[in-house]
Amino acid sequence: MEGEFAKLLEKSFKRLNNEIITGTVVKVTDREAFIDFGWKSEGIVPLKELGYKPKIGEEIDVCIVEPETEEGYALLSVNCARSIKEWKKIASDLEKKGVIKGRIKQRVRGGYKVAISQGITVFLPMSQVDIMPVTKPDDWLDREIEAKVLSVDRKRRSIVISRRKLLEEKRVKMRKETLEKLKEGDVVEGIVKNVVDFGIFVDVQGVDGLVHKSDVSWSGLKTPFDTVQIGDKIKVKIKKIDREKERLVLSIKDISEDPWLEVNKKYKLGVLVKGVIVREDKSGYWIELPDDIAGYVPVDTLPKGIKLKYHHKYRFMVDRIDEEKRRVILKWQEERQK
């Protein structure tokens, strides 16, 4: 029970130490001012801290530093009260301003401590650092940032900020400006935000766009993962602009002319070509040929015992052109492969 009582007392004291109490001067000596602040016993404030000799009846804002000294009085502080009032004023100014600048000083649980002006330290949650997930937390240390004030807790004297929210708000403005000037058919540069099975998500000057897997290559043999990585800068062509949803339909392959238009000139019957095995199905192997052309070798045309290896390059002969399925049908070259 004594341990629990001590914890409650400590918790109560910590709370009081962060609260401003207005007391009345009831007695003044050469060293101290005695303050009636509503407790059974009075409190004392050193005149050295107060900075002047107050008058009887004067009201002074204080904090409780020590609930009871050996003399039976509470030790009070005007500097603590001044500090709290100054902090509240700064916090109010920051709330009105909305955006602050600071330097990331230290990693803590769940985020960072950021030093801003006038000696104030604020908290930046890890989830609020950037639009993209933070993969290398230490790289952000000692970096100067601009962030939005997310919340102010005056009782706990804590401020939470968000760089991500500020970036998102800037992106909204940028997105509207970008959508006004973009046109279908434009070739633009974007940054890869994510890569998934069905396509590539690209940020084009603040506007989200998608390159569907069918628009990655003319041959259809390249997957999104074969083509780009997150963070890459790539050129894309705008196929469609959905202004209502503020999204773009993009294409990588449409930047270049369809190579199939020249397929009959470059892949004549009987010509020897080299290609890389990129896919296999029940009927045969898909081969990536030069100029982003899809080649195909039916498995039943291969000599007995021949099994082609994924990502290996082999020599083939052009057997025929399948115009309907847009693929060059190949057959195994009997001479020694090099």
Coordinates of C-alpha atoms in Angstrom, one line a residue:
M1 CA 0.0 0.0 0.0
E2 CA 2.8 2.4 0.9
G3 CA 4.4 1.8 -2.5
E4 CA 1.1 2.5 -4.3
F5 CA 0.6 5.7 -2.3
A6 CA 4.1 6.9 -3.1
K7 CA 3.4 6.4 -6.8
L8 CA 0.2 8.3 -6.6
L9 CA 1.9 11.1 -4.8
E10 CA 4.7 11.2 -7.3
K11 CA 2.1 11.3 -10.2
S12 CA 0.1 14.0 -8.5
F13 CA 3.3 16.1 -7.9
K14 CA 4.4 15.8 -11.5
R15 CA 1.0 17.0 -12.6
L16 CA 1.2 20.0 -10.2
N17 CA 4.7 20.8 -11.3
N18 CA 3.4 21.4 -14.8
E19 CA 0.5 23.5 -13.6
I20 CA 0.4 27.3 -13.0
I21 CA -1.2 28.3 -9.7
T22 CA -2.0 31.9 -8.8
G23 CA -1.1 32.7 -5.2
T24 CA -1.2 35.8 -3.0
V25 CA 1.8 37.3 -1.2
V26 CA 1.1 37.2 2.6
K27 CA 4.6 37.9 4.0
V28 CA 7.9 39.1 2.7
T29 CA 11.4 38.8 4.3
D30 CA 14.8 39.8 3.1
R31 CA 15.2 36.4 1.3
E32 CA 11.7 35.0 0.6
A33 CA 8.2 35.8 -0.2
F34 CA 5.5 33.7 1.5
I35 CA 2.6 32.8 -0.8
D36 CA -0.9 31.6 0.1
F37 CA -1.8 29.3 -2.8
G38 CA -4.8 27.4 -1.4
W39 CA -3.0 24.7 0.6
K40 CA -3.1 24.4 4.4
S41 CA 0.5 25.6 4.6
E42 CA 2.0 28.5 2.7
G43 CA 4.6 28.3 0.0
I44 CA 7.9 30.3 -0.3
V45 CA 9.5 31.8 -3.4
P46 CA 13.2 33.0 -3.1
L47 CA 13.4 36.7 -3.9
K48 CA 16.5 36.0 -5.9
E49 CA 14.3 34.0 -8.3
L50 CA 11.5 36.5 -8.2
G51 CA 13.8 39.4 -9.1
Y52 CA 12.1 42.0 -6.9
K53 CA 10.5 42.5 -3.5
P54 CA 6.7 42.1 -3.9
K55 CA 4.0 43.8 -1.9
I56 CA 1.6 42.1 0.5
G57 CA -1.6 41.2 -1.3
E58 CA 0.1 41.0 -4.7
E59 CA -0.9 38.0 -6.9
I60 CA 1.9 35.9 -8.4
D61 CA 1.8 32.9 -10.7
V62 CA 3.9 30.0 -9.4
C63 CA 4.5 26.2 -9.8
I64 CA 5.0 23.8 -7.0
V65 CA 8.6 22.6 -7.0
E66 CA 8.6 20.7 -3.7
P67 CA 5.3 20.0 -1.8
E68 CA 6.9 20.3 1.6
T69 CA 10.3 21.4 2.9
E70 CA 11.8 20.6 6.3
E71 CA 10.4 23.9 7.5
G72 CA 6.9 22.7 6.6
Y73 CA 6.4 25.1 3.6
A74 CA 6.0 24.2 -0.1
L75 CA 8.8 25.4 -2.3
L76 CA 7.4 27.4 -5.2
S77 CA 8.9 28.7 -8.5
V78 CA 8.0 31.7 -10.6
N79 CA 10.5 30.6 -13.3
C80 CA 8.7 27.4 -13.8
A81 CA 5.4 29.3 -14.3
R82 CA 7.1 31.8 -16.6
S83 CA 8.5 28.9 -18.6
I84 CA 5.1 27.3 -18.9
K85 CA 3.5 30.5 -20.0
E86 CA 6.2 31.1 -22.5
W87 CA 5.8 27.6 -23.8
K88 CA 2.0 28.1 -24.2
K89 CA 2.6 31.3 -26.0
I90 CA 5.0 29.7 -28.4
A91 CA 2.7 26.7 -28.9
S92 CA -0.2 29.1 -29.7
D93 CA 2.0 31.0 -32.2
L94 CA 3.0 27.7 -33.8
E95 CA -0.7 26.6 -34.1
K96 CA -1.6 29.9 -35.8
K97 CA 1.4 29.7 -38.1
G98 CA 0.7 26.1 -38.9
V99 CA 4.0 25.3 -40.5
I100 CA 7.4 25.2 -38.8
K101 CA 11.0 24.5 -39.6
G102 CA 13.4 22.4 -37.6
R103 CA 16.3 20.0 -37.5
I104 CA 15.9 16.2 -36.8
K105 CA 18.1 15.6 -33.8
Q106 CA 17.4 12.2 -32.3
R107 CA 15.7 8.9 -33.0
V108 CA 13.2 7.9 -30.3
R109 CA 10.6 5.2 -30.0
G110 CA 8.1 5.7 -32.8
G111 CA 9.8 8.6 -34.5
Y112 CA 12.2 11.5 -34.0
K113 CA 12.8 14.5 -31.8
V114 CA 13.0 17.7 -33.8
A115 CA 14.6 20.9 -32.5
I116 CA 12.8 24.1 -33.6
S117 CA 13.3 27.7 -32.6
Q118 CA 13.6 29.0 -29.0
G119 CA 14.8 25.7 -27.6
I120 CA 11.5 23.8 -28.2
T121 CA 11.7 20.1 -29.1
V122 CA 8.8 18.5 -30.9
F123 CA 7.9 15.0 -31.9
L124 CA 7.8 13.7 -35.5
P125 CA 6.2 10.2 -35.8
M126 CA 7.9 7.9 -38.2
S127 CA 4.6 7.5 -40.1
Q128 CA 4.6 11.3 -40.7
V129 CA 8.1 11.7 -42.0
D130 CA 7.4 11.2 -45.7
I131 CA 4.8 10.1 -48.2
M132 CA 6.9 7.0 -48.9
P133 CA 7.7 4.6 -46.1
V134 CA 11.0 5.4 -44.3
T135 CA 13.4 2.5 -45.1
K136 CA 16.6 4.1 -43.7
P137 CA 15.7 6.0 -40.5
D138 CA 19.3 7.1 -39.7
D139 CA 19.5 8.9 -43.1
W140 CA 17.1 11.5 -41.7
L141 CA 19.2 12.5 -38.7
D142 CA 20.5 16.1 -38.7
R143 CA 18.3 16.9 -41.7
E144 CA 16.5 20.3 -41.8
I145 CA 12.8 19.9 -42.5
E146 CA 9.6 21.8 -42.9
A147 CA 6.5 20.3 -41.3
K148 CA 2.9 21.0 -40.3
V149 CA 1.8 21.3 -36.7
L150 CA -0.4 18.2 -36.2
S151 CA -1.4 18.6 -32.5
V152 CA -0.5 20.6 -29.3
D153 CA -1.0 19.1 -25.9
R154 CA -0.7 21.9 -23.4
K155 CA -1.1 19.7 -20.3
R156 CA 1.8 17.5 -21.4
R157 CA 3.6 20.3 -23.1
S158 CA 4.1 18.3 -26.2
I159 CA 3.8 19.2 -29.9
V160 CA 3.4 16.6 -32.7
I161 CA 4.3 17.6 -36.3
S162 CA 3.9 16.0 -39.7
R163 CA 6.1 16.5 -42.7
R164 CA 4.0 14.0 -44.6
K165 CA 0.8 16.1 -44.2
L166 CA 2.5 19.2 -45.5
L167 CA 3.8 17.3 -48.5
E168 CA 0.3 15.9 -49.2
E169 CA -1.2 19.4 -49.1
K170 CA 1.5 20.6 -51.5
R171 CA 0.8 17.7 -53.7
V172 CA -2.9 18.6 -53.9
K173 CA -2.0 22.1 -55.1
M174 CA 0.6 20.7 -57.5
R175 CA -1.8 18.1 -58.7
K176 CA -4.4 20.7 -59.7
E177 CA -1.8 22.8 -61.5
T178 CA -0.4 19.8 -63.3
L179 CA -3.8 18.5 -64.4
E180 CA -4.5 21.9 -66.0
K181 CA -1.5 21.8 -68.2
L182 CA -1.2 18.1 -69.1
K183 CA -2.7 16.7 -72.3
E184 CA -3.3 13.2 -73.6
G185 CA -0.4 12.2 -75.8
D186 CA 2.2 14.1 -73.8
V187 CA 5.4 12.3 -73.0
V188 CA 6.4 13.3 -69.4
E189 CA 8.8 12.2 -66.7
G190 CA 7.6 10.5 -63.5
I191 CA 8.9 8.7 -60.4
V192 CA 8.1 5.1 -59.8
K193 CA 6.1 4.9 -56.5
N194 CA 5.3 1.2 -56.5
V195 CA 5.6 -1.9 -58.6
V196 CA 3.0 -4.7 -58.5
D197 CA 2.0 -7.7 -60.6
F198 CA -0.6 -5.7 -62.7
G199 CA 1.4 -2.6 -63.3
I200 CA 3.6 0.3 -62.3
F201 CA 2.4 3.3 -60.1
V202 CA 4.0 6.5 -61.2
D203 CA 4.0 10.0 -59.7
V204 CA 3.8 12.6 -62.5
Q205 CA 4.4 16.0 -60.9
G206 CA 2.1 15.2 -58.0
V207 CA -0.5 13.3 -60.0
D208 CA -0.9 9.5 -59.6
G209 CA -0.7 7.4 -62.7
L210 CA -0.7 3.7 -63.6
V211 CA 1.2 1.9 -66.3
H212 CA -0.8 -1.3 -66.8
K213 CA 1.4 -4.4 -67.4
S214 CA 0.0 -4.6 -71.0
D215 CA 1.5 -1.1 -71.6
V216 CA 5.0 -2.0 -70.4
S217 CA 6.3 -3.5 -73.7
W218 CA 5.1 -4.2 -77.2
S219 CA 6.1 -7.8 -77.0
G220 CA 4.1 -8.3 -73.7
L221 CA 7.0 -10.4 -72.4
K222 CA 8.4 -7.8 -69.9
T223 CA 6.8 -7.7 -66.5
P224 CA 6.7 -4.5 -64.4
F225 CA 9.4 -6.0 -62.1
D226 CA 11.6 -6.6 -65.1
T227 CA 11.3 -3.0 -66.2
V228 CA 11.7 -0.6 -63.2
Q229 CA 12.4 -0.3 -59.5
I230 CA 10.8 2.0 -56.9
G231 CA 12.3 5.4 -57.0
D232 CA 13.3 5.2 -60.7
K233 CA 12.7 8.2 -63.0
I234 CA 11.1 7.1 -66.1
K235 CA 9.5 8.6 -69.2
V236 CA 5.8 7.7 -69.9
K237 CA 3.2 8.7 -72.4
I238 CA -0.2 9.9 -71.2
K239 CA -2.9 7.7 -72.7
K240 CA -5.8 9.1 -70.8
I241 CA -6.5 11.7 -68.1
D242 CA -9.3 11.1 -65.6
R243 CA -9.8 14.7 -64.3
E244 CA -12.6 13.7 -62.0
K245 CA -10.5 11.1 -60.1
E246 CA -7.3 13.1 -60.8
R247 CA -5.5 10.0 -62.2
L248 CA -3.5 9.2 -65.3
V249 CA -3.4 6.2 -67.6
L250 CA 0.1 5.8 -68.7
S251 CA 2.2 3.8 -71.2
I252 CA 5.9 3.0 -71.5
K253 CA 5.7 1.1 -74.8
D254 CA 3.8 4.0 -76.6
I255 CA 6.9 6.2 -76.3
S256 CA 8.4 4.2 -79.2
E257 CA 6.7 3.2 -82.5
D258 CA 5.2 -0.3 -82.7
P259 CA 8.0 -2.6 -83.8
W260 CA 5.6 -5.0 -85.3
L261 CA 5.0 -2.7 -88.2
E262 CA 8.5 -3.6 -89.4
V263 CA 8.4 -7.3 -88.4
N264 CA 8.3 -8.6 -92.0
K265 CA 11.4 -6.6 -93.0
K266 CA 13.5 -7.7 -90.0
Y267 CA 12.3 -11.3 -89.5
K268 CA 12.2 -12.9 -92.9
L269 CA 11.6 -16.6 -93.2
G270 CA 14.7 -18.7 -92.8
V271 CA 16.7 -15.9 -91.1
L272 CA 18.7 -16.9 -88.0
V273 CA 18.0 -14.9 -84.9
K274 CA 19.1 -15.0 -81.2
G275 CA 16.7 -14.6 -78.4
V276 CA 16.4 -15.1 -74.6
I277 CA 14.0 -17.5 -73.0
V278 CA 11.7 -15.5 -70.7
R279 CA 8.6 -17.7 -70.2
E280 CA 7.4 -21.3 -70.7
D281 CA 3.9 -22.7 -71.1
K282 CA 2.5 -26.2 -71.9
S283 CA 2.9 -25.7 -75.6
G284 CA 6.3 -24.1 -75.8
Y285 CA 8.7 -21.4 -74.9
W286 CA 8.5 -17.6 -75.3
I287 CA 11.5 -15.8 -76.5
E288 CA 12.4 -12.2 -76.2
L289 CA 13.8 -11.1 -79.6
P290 CA 15.6 -7.9 -80.5
D291 CA 13.4 -4.8 -81.1
D292 CA 10.9 -5.9 -78.4
I293 CA 9.4 -8.6 -80.6
A294 CA 7.9 -11.8 -79.1
G295 CA 9.1 -15.1 -80.4
Y296 CA 7.7 -18.5 -79.8
V297 CA 9.1 -22.1 -80.1
P298 CA 6.5 -24.9 -80.0
V299 CA 7.7 -27.6 -77.7
D300 CA 6.8 -30.3 -80.2
T301 CA 9.2 -28.9 -82.8
L302 CA 12.2 -29.3 -80.5
P303 CA 14.5 -32.4 -80.9
K304 CA 14.0 -35.1 -78.3
G305 CA 15.9 -34.4 -75.1
I306 CA 16.3 -30.6 -75.6
K307 CA 15.0 -28.5 -72.7
L308 CA 15.6 -24.8 -72.9
K309 CA 16.8 -22.9 -69.8
Y310 CA 15.1 -19.8 -68.4
H311 CA 17.1 -16.5 -69.2
H312 CA 19.5 -18.3 -71.5
K313 CA 20.2 -17.0 -75.0
Y314 CA 19.8 -19.4 -78.0
R315 CA 19.9 -19.3 -81.8
F316 CA 16.7 -20.0 -83.8
M317 CA 15.4 -19.9 -87.3
V318 CA 12.4 -17.9 -88.3
D319 CA 9.7 -20.4 -89.4
R320 CA 6.7 -18.1 -90.0
I321 CA 5.0 -14.9 -88.8
D322 CA 1.8 -15.2 -86.8
E323 CA 0.2 -11.8 -87.6
E324 CA -3.0 -12.5 -85.6
K325 CA -1.2 -13.3 -82.3
R326 CA 1.7 -10.9 -83.0
R327 CA 4.5 -13.4 -82.6
V328 CA 7.3 -14.8 -84.6
I329 CA 7.2 -18.6 -84.7
L330 CA 10.7 -20.1 -84.4
K331 CA 12.3 -23.5 -84.8
W332 CA 15.4 -24.9 -83.2
Q333 CA 18.6 -24.4 -85.1
E334 CA 20.2 -27.8 -85.6
E335 CA 23.8 -26.5 -85.8
R336 CA 25.8 -26.2 -82.6
Q337 CA 24.5 -23.4 -80.3
K338 CA 27.1 -20.8 -79.4

